[in-house]
Each structure stands twice: as C-alpha cells, then as structure tokens.
Coordinates of C-alpha atoms and ligand atoms in Angstrom, one line a residue:
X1 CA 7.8 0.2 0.9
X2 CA 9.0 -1.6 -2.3
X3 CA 7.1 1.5 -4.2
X4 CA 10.5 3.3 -2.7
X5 CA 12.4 1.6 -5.9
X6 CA 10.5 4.2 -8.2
X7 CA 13.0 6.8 -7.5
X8 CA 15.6 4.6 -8.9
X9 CA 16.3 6.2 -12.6
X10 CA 17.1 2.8 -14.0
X11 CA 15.1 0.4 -15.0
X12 CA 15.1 -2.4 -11.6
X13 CA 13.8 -6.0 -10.8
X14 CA 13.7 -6.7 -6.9
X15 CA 14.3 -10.5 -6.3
X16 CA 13.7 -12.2 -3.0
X17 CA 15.8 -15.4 -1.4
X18 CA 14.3 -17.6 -3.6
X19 CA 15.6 -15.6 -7.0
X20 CA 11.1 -14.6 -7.4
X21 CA 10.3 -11.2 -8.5
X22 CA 8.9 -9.4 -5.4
X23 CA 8.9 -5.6 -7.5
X24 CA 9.6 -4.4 -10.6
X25 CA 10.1 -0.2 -10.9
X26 CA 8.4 1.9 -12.9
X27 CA 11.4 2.2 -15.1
X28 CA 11.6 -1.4 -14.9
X29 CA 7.7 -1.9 -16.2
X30 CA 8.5 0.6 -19.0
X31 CA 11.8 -1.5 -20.0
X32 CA 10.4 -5.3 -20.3
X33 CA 6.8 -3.4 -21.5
X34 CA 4.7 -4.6 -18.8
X35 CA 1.9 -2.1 -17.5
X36 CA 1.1 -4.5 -14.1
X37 CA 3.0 -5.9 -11.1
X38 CA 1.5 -9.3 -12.6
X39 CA 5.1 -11.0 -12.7
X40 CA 5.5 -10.8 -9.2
X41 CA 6.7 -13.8 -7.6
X42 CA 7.9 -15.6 -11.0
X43 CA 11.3 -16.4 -11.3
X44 CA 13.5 -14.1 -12.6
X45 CA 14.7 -17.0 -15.1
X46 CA 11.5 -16.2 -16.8
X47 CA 13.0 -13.2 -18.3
X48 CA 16.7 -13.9 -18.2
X49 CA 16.8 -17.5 -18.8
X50 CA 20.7 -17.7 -19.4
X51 CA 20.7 -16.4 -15.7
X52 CA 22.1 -18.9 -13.6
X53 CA 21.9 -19.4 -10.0
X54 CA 25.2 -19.5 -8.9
X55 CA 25.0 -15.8 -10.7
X56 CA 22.7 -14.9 -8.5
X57 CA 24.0 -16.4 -5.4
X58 CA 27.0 -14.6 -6.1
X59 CA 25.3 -11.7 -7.0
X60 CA 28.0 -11.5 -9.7
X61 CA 27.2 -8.9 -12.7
X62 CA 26.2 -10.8 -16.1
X63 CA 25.8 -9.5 -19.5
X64 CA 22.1 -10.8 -20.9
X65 CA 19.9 -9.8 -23.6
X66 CA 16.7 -9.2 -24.4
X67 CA 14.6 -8.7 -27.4
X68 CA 13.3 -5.0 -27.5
X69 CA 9.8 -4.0 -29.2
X70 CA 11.1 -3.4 -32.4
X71 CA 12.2 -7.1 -31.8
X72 CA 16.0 -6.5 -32.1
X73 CA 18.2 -8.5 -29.6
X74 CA 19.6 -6.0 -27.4
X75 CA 22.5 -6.5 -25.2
X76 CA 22.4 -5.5 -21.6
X77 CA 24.5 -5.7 -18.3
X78 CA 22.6 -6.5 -15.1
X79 CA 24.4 -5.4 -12.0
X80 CA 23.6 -6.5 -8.7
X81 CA 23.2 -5.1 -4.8
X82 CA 21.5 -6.0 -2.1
X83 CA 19.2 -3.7 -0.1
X84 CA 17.7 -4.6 3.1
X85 CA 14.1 -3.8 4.0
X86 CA 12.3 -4.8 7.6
X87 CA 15.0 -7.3 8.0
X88 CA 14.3 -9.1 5.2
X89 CA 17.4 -9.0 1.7
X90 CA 16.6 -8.2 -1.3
X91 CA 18.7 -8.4 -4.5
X92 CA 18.5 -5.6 -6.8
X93 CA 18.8 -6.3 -10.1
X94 CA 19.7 -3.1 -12.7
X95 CA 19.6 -2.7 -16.2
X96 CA 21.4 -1.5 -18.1
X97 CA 21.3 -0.8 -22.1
X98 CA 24.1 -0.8 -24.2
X99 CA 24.1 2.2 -26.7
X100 CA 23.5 1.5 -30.1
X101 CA 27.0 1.2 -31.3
X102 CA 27.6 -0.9 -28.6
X103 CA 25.5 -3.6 -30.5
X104 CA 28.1 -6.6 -30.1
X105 CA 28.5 -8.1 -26.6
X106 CA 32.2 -9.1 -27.2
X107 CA 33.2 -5.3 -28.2
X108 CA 31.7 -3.7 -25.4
X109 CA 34.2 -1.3 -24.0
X110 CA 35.8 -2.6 -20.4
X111 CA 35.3 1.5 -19.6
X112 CA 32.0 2.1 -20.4
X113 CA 30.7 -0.7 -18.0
X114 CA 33.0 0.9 -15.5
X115 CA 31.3 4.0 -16.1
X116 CA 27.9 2.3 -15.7
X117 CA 28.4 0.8 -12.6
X118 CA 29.6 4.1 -11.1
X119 CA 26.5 5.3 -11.9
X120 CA 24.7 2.7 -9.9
X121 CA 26.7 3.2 -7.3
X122 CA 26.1 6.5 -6.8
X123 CA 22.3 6.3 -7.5
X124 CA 22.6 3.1 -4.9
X125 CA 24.1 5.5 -2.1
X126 CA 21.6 8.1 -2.3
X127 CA 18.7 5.2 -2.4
X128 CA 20.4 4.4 0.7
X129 CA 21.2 7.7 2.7
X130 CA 17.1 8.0 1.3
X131 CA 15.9 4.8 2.9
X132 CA 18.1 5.5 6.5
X133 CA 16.6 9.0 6.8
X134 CA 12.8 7.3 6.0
X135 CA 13.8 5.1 8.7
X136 CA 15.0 8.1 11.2
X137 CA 11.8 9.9 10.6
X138 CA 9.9 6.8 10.9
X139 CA 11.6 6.9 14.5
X140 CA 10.6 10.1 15.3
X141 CA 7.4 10.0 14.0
X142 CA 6.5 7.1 16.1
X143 CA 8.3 7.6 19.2
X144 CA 9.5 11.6 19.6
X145 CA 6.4 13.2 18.0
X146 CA 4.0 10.9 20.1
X147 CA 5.6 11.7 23.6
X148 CA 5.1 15.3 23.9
X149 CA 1.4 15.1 22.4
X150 CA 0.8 12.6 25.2
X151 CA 1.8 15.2 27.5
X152 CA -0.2 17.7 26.1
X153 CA -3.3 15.3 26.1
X154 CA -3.0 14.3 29.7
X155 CA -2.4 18.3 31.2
X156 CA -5.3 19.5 28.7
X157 CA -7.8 16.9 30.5
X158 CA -5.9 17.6 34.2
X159 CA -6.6 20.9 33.3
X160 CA -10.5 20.0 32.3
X161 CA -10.8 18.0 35.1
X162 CA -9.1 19.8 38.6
X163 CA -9.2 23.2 37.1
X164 CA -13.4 23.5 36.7
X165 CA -13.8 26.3 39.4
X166 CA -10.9 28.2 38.5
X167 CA -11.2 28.6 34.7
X168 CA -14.3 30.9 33.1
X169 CA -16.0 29.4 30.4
X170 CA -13.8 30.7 27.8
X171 CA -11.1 29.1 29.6
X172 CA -12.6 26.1 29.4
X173 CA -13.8 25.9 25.8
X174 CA -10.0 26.4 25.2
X175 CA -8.6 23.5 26.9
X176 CA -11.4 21.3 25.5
X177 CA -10.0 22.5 21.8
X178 CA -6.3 22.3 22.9
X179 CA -7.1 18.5 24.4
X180 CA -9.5 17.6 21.2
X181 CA -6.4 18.8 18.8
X182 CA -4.2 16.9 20.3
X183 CA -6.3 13.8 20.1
X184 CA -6.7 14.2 16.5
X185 CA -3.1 14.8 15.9
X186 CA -2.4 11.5 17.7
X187 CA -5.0 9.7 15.8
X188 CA -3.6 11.4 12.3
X189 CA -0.1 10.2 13.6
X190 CA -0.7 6.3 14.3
X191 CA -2.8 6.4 11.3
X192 CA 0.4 7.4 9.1
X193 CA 2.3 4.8 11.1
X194 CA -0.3 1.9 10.1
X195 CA -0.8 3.4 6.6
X196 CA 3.5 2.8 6.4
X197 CA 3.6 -0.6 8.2
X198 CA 0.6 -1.8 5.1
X199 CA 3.7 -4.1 3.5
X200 CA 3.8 -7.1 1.4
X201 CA 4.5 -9.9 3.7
X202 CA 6.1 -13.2 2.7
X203 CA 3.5 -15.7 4.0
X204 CA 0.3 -15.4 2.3
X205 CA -2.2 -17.5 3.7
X206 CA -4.5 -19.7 2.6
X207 CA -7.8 -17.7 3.7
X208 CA -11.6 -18.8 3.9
X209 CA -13.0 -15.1 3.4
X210 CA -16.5 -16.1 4.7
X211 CA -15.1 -16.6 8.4
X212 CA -13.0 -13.2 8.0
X213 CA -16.1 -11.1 7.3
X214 CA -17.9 -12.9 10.2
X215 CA -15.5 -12.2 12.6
X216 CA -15.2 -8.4 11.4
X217 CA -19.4 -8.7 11.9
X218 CA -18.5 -9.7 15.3
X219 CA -16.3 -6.9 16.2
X220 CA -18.8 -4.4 14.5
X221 CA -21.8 -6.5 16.4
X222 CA -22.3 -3.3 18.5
X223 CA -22.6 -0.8 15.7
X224 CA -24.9 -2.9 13.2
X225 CA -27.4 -3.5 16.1
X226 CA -27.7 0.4 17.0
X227 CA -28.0 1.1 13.1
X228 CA -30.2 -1.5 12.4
X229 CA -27.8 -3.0 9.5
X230 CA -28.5 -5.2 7.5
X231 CA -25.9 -7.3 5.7
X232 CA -26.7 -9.6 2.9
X233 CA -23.7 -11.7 1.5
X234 CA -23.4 -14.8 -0.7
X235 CA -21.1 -17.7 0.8
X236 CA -17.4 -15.5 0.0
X237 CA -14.8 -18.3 -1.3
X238 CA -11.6 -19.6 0.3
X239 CA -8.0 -17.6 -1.6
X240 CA -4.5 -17.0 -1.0
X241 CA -4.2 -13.5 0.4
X242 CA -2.6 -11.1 3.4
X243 CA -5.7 -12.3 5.6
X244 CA -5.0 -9.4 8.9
X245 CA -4.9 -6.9 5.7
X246 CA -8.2 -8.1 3.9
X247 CA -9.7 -8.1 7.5
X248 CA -9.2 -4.6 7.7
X249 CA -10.7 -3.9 4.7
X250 CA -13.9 -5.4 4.6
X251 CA -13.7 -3.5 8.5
X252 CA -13.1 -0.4 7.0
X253 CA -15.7 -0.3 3.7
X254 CA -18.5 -2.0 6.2
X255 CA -17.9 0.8 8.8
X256 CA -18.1 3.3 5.9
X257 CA -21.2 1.9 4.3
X258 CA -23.0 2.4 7.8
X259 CA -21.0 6.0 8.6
X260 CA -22.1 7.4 5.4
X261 CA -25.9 6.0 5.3
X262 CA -28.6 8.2 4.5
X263 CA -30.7 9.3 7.9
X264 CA -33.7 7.8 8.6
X265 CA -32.8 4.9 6.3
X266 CA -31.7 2.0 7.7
X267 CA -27.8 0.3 6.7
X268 CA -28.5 -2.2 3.5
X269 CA -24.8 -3.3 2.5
X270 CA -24.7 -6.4 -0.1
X271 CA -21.3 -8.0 -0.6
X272 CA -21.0 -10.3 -4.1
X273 CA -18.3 -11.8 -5.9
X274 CA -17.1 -13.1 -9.3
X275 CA -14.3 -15.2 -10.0
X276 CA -12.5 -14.3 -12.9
X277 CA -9.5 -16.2 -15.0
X278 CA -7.0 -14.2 -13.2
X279 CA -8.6 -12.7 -10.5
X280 CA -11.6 -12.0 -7.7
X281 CA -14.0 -9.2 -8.4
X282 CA -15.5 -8.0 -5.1
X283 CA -18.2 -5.8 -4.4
X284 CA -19.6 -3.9 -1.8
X285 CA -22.5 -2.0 -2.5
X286 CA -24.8 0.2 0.1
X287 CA -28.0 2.6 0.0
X288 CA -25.8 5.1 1.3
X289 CA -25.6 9.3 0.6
X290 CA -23.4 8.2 -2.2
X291 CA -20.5 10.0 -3.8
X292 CA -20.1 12.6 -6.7
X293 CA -18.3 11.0 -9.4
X294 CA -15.8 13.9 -9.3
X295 CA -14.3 12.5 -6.0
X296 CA -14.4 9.4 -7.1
X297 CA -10.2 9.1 -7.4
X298 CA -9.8 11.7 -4.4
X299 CA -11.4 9.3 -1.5
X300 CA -8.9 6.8 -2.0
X301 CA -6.1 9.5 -0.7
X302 CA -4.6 9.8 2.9
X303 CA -6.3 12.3 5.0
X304 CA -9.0 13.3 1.9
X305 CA -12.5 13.6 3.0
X306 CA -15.2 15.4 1.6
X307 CA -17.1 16.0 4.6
X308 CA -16.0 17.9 7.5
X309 CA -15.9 16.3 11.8
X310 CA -19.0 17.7 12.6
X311 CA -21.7 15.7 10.4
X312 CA -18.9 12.5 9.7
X313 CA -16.0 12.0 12.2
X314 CA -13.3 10.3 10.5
X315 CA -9.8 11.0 9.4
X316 CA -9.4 10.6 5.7
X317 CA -7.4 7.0 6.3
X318 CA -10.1 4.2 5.5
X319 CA -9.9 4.1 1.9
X320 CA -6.4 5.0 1.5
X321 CA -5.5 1.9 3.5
X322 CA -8.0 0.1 1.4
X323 CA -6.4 1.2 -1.7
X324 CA -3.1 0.1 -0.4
X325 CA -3.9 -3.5 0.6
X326 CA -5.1 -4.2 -2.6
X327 CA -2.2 -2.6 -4.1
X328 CA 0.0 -5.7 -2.4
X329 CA -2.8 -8.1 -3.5
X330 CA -2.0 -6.6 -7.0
X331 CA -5.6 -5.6 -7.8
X332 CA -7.4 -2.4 -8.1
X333 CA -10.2 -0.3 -5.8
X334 CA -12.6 2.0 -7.6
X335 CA -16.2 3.1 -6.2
X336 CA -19.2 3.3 -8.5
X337 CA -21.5 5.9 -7.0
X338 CA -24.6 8.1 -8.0
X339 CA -24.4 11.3 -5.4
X340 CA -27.6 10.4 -3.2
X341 CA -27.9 7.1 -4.7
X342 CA -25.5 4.6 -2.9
X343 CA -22.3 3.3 -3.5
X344 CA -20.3 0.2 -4.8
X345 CA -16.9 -0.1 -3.5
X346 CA -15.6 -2.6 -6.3
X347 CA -12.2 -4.6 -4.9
X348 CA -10.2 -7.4 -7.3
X349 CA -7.4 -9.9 -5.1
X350 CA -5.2 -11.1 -7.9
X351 CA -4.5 -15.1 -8.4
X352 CA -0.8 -14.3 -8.8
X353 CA 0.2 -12.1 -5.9
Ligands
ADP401 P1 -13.2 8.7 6.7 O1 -14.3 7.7 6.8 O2 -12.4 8.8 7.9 O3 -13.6 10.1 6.3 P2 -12.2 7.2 4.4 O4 -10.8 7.3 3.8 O5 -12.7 5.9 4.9 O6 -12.1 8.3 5.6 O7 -13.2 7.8 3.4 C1 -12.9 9.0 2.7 C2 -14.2 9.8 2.3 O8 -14.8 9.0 1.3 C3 -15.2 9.9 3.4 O9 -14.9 11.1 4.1 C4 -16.5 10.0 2.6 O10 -16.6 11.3 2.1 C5 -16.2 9.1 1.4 N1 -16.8 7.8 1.6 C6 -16.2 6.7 2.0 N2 -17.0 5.6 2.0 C7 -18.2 6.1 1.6 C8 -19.5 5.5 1.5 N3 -19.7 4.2 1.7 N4 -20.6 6.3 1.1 C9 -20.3 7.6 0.8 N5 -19.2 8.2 1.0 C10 -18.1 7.5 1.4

C-alpha cells in the first residue's frame, strides 16, 4: 500500500511513530542514491542528523542539507504531513531542493518556500482524493461486487438443481457455464482483495521456519499422499519475518511444485537454504514440467498463467502473492527453470526488514 507514495513527484521518506523509515519513493531512492528499500526501519536521523525530535513531533518544516553526488552540500526544506493508512499515521517527509542560485540557506527567498509548499499541498490533496477513492472501490469491490455474484451463483445452481426436467441439454450446459463464471469471478475477486490486504505489518515475529513448513505439510497432508510427494528439506532456521505471509508462501510454491509436476512422475520438491551477510537465500526446487525462460518475469504477475483451466486450474495469483510478500520482506523472487526440466523458485528474506 506504501508503493502508493510512487505517484508522489517529489522525492518522499515515510516515517512511522517511532521517527524509523517504513518507505522511501521512487523519487526518494533516486534523491539520497539508494537502489533498495534497505533503510527501512532506520531512523530517519541517519540521514538528517541535525533533525530533532521535537521537529518531528511537531511535524514542524526544517531546512537540512545534504551532500549530493558531486559531493556539494546542498540545501534543502523538508516539509511535513501526515497521511493515515489502515489506521495506522504516518509522517511524510518531502524534499525539497533549492535551485542552484539559491545556494545559501540564509538568502533563501520567504516566497519561493511558499511557493514550494503550495506545491505539496496540492500534490498532497490529490494523493488524498487518490487514496479515498482506492478506499471506495476497495468497498465496492469487496462488498457490492460480491453480492450480486452471490446471487447469480446460488439461482445458476437452483436452476441446475430443481430445473433438471424442464431444461434440454443445451439449457443445461448453459447454466452450468453461467454458474462456473460466476465462481471464477468470485475466486478472481477475493483473490484481488487478499493480493491488496498483502501489507507490511508492524510486528514482525520472531519465526522458527521449520514448524511453519510443517504445519503447511499438514494442511497439504491430503494432497502430498494422493500425489505421492516427496519433500526433502534440511532443518530451515529461526528469523524475524511476517510469519501468516511466509506461510502462504511456502503453501503456495509447494502446491505449485505438485500442480505443475510432470505425469507419471512422482512430486520431488527439495527446499535448501543459505545464510548470507545480509540476507536468507531460499530455494525451492522440483522435477516439475518446468518453465520457458521467456516467462520467467511474466509468472510473477496477477492473473498471468501460461496454461489454460482445462490441463492446470488456477487463477494466475500464487506467484504474484509470492512476489509481494517478499517484496515487504525486502528481498527478491526469481525462478530458474529449464522448459521440461524442473524448476527452482529462488526466495531471499532480508535481515533488515
Ligand atoms: P496458478 O497456479 O493459479 O496458475 P501462479 O501465480 O501460482 O498461478 O502461477 C503462475 C503460472 O506460473 C502458472 O500458471 C504456471 O504456468 C507457472 N508455474 C508456477 N509454478 C510452477 C512450477 N513449479 N512449475 C512450472 N510452472 C509453474
């Protein structure tokens, strides 16, 4: 949801209530000349050490500076807001350059801040009319759009059901498309919703990995003994991580491995593990059909699939959920995958979430 702070044409730091980076924008990244979400949680002191609290607590606009790449001490204004996500406040923080001629902190002209902060305030009320009418569709999506579809699901099957005799079987094969549509569209719709509701949380938890995987063994106990899987996994380690979200994961990219195995071979899926300086490299590799590497970018989309309901039933959500939890872990997801030869699903969890 923090990605929303892209749009923002100024360079932006989101702070939480303890004054820690949660988000930095894209204009942001470009600004201080980061390429990673890597400073998240750090104080923002770390890059504007004259900042003091009480600024912040104030949320009182400051003049700073910072050393640019040609390592001249630039002048800036930060200006401040608050925006309010999920319930939770966050303090934006913008900021703002000071021309060249406008070198000298003491000279800067009263105006010209005037006319900067005019700017943000515009750009501040369209992020807001933006983020309420997110919210209203949000609404709709999850509560209008989902009535009438239950309607049309429960008359398709009345229809199915008390309506054998009358209909031909043309009739029939019609209300079982209408009914199957509708299911779909309902699955596509709360898919979306959890795809949305994928968020960075404040608590992360302390999480022994090897008891998440067994328990998402447990809940695929049913599946693994029809397919004959077979999962080989070395003793996973204990990290700080979004545990519900890293469940899900290993859920999704397990159910995948057996989904997409070859027929008339049985499920191998080996899971493995590196610790690294500033991360954890996970894989997940399988004996599956394998991917072309020319989808290899395109899987990890919403609602992309490369194979259609009748040979793989699925919706085009697993991986793009995937690709968002790590996101908020800070880490990346990439598959390694010869077309017939299996695939390695390749995860990292960052040590500074
Ligand atoms: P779904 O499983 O519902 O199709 P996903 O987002 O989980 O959606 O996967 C997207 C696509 O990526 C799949 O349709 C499939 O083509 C490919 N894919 C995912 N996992 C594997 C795998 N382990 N082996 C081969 N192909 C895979």
């Amino acid at each position: 949801m923090l990605n929303f702070f892209d749009t923002v044409p100024i360079p932006t730091i989101v702070v939480n209530n303890e004054n820690k980076i949660v988000f930095i924008n894209k204009n942001g990244l470009q600004f201080l000349k980061l390429t990673t979400q890597d400073f998240v949680l750090i104080p923002i002191n770390f890059f504007f050490p004259e900042m003091e609290i009480i600024e912040l607590k104030n949320k009182q606009n400051f003049t700073s500076s910072y050393i640019n790449s040609n390592g001249v001490n630039r002048p800036l204004l930060i200006q401040f807001d608050t925006y309010t996500i999920d319930n939770i406040e966050y303090k934006l923080l913008y900021i703002i350059e000071f021309k060249k001629n406008e070198t000298d902190l003491d000279t800067i002209d009263s105006s010209f801040i005037k006319e900067k902060e005019n700017e943000i305030e515009i750009e501040n009320k369209l992020l807001k009319i933006k983020n309420k009418e997110l919210e209203e569709i949000n609404y709709i999506i999850s509560h209008d759009l989902q009535e009438p579809l239950i309607t049309v699901i429960s008359y398709s099957k009345l229809l199915e059901d008390e309506y054998q005799d009358k209909l031909d079987d043309e009739g029939k094969m019609f209300v079982k498309f209408i009914n199957k549509s509708a299911v779909r569209m309902r699955n596509l719709i709360s898919g979306l919703m959890q795809y949305a509701s994928i968020n960075k949380l404040e608590e992360l938890v302390e999480t022994n990995l090897q008891i998440v995987l067994e328990e998402v063994q447990e809940d695929l106990a049913n599946k693994i003994k029809k397919y004959k899987v077979l999962i080989n996994c070395e003793k996973l380690p204990t990290l700080y991580c979004y545990p519900t979200y890293i469940r899900l994961l290993f859920q999704n990219l397990i159910s995948n491995a057996i989904k997409f195995s070859k027929q008339d071979v049985y499920p191998k899926i080996q899971i493995s593990f590196t610790e690294r300086e500033n991360d954890w490299l996970f894989k997940v590799k399988d004996n599956g059909i394998g991917i072309d590497s020319k989808n290899s970018e395109q899987i990890f989309m919403i609602f992309e699939r490369l194979h259609t309901q009748t040979i793989y039933k699925g919706y085009g959500i697993g991986l793009a959920h995937c690709k968002k939890i790590i996101e908020i872990h800070n880490g990346e997801i990439w598959v390694d995958s010869i077309l017939g030869e299996g695939s390695t699903f390749n995860f990292t969890i960052s040590k500074k979430i």
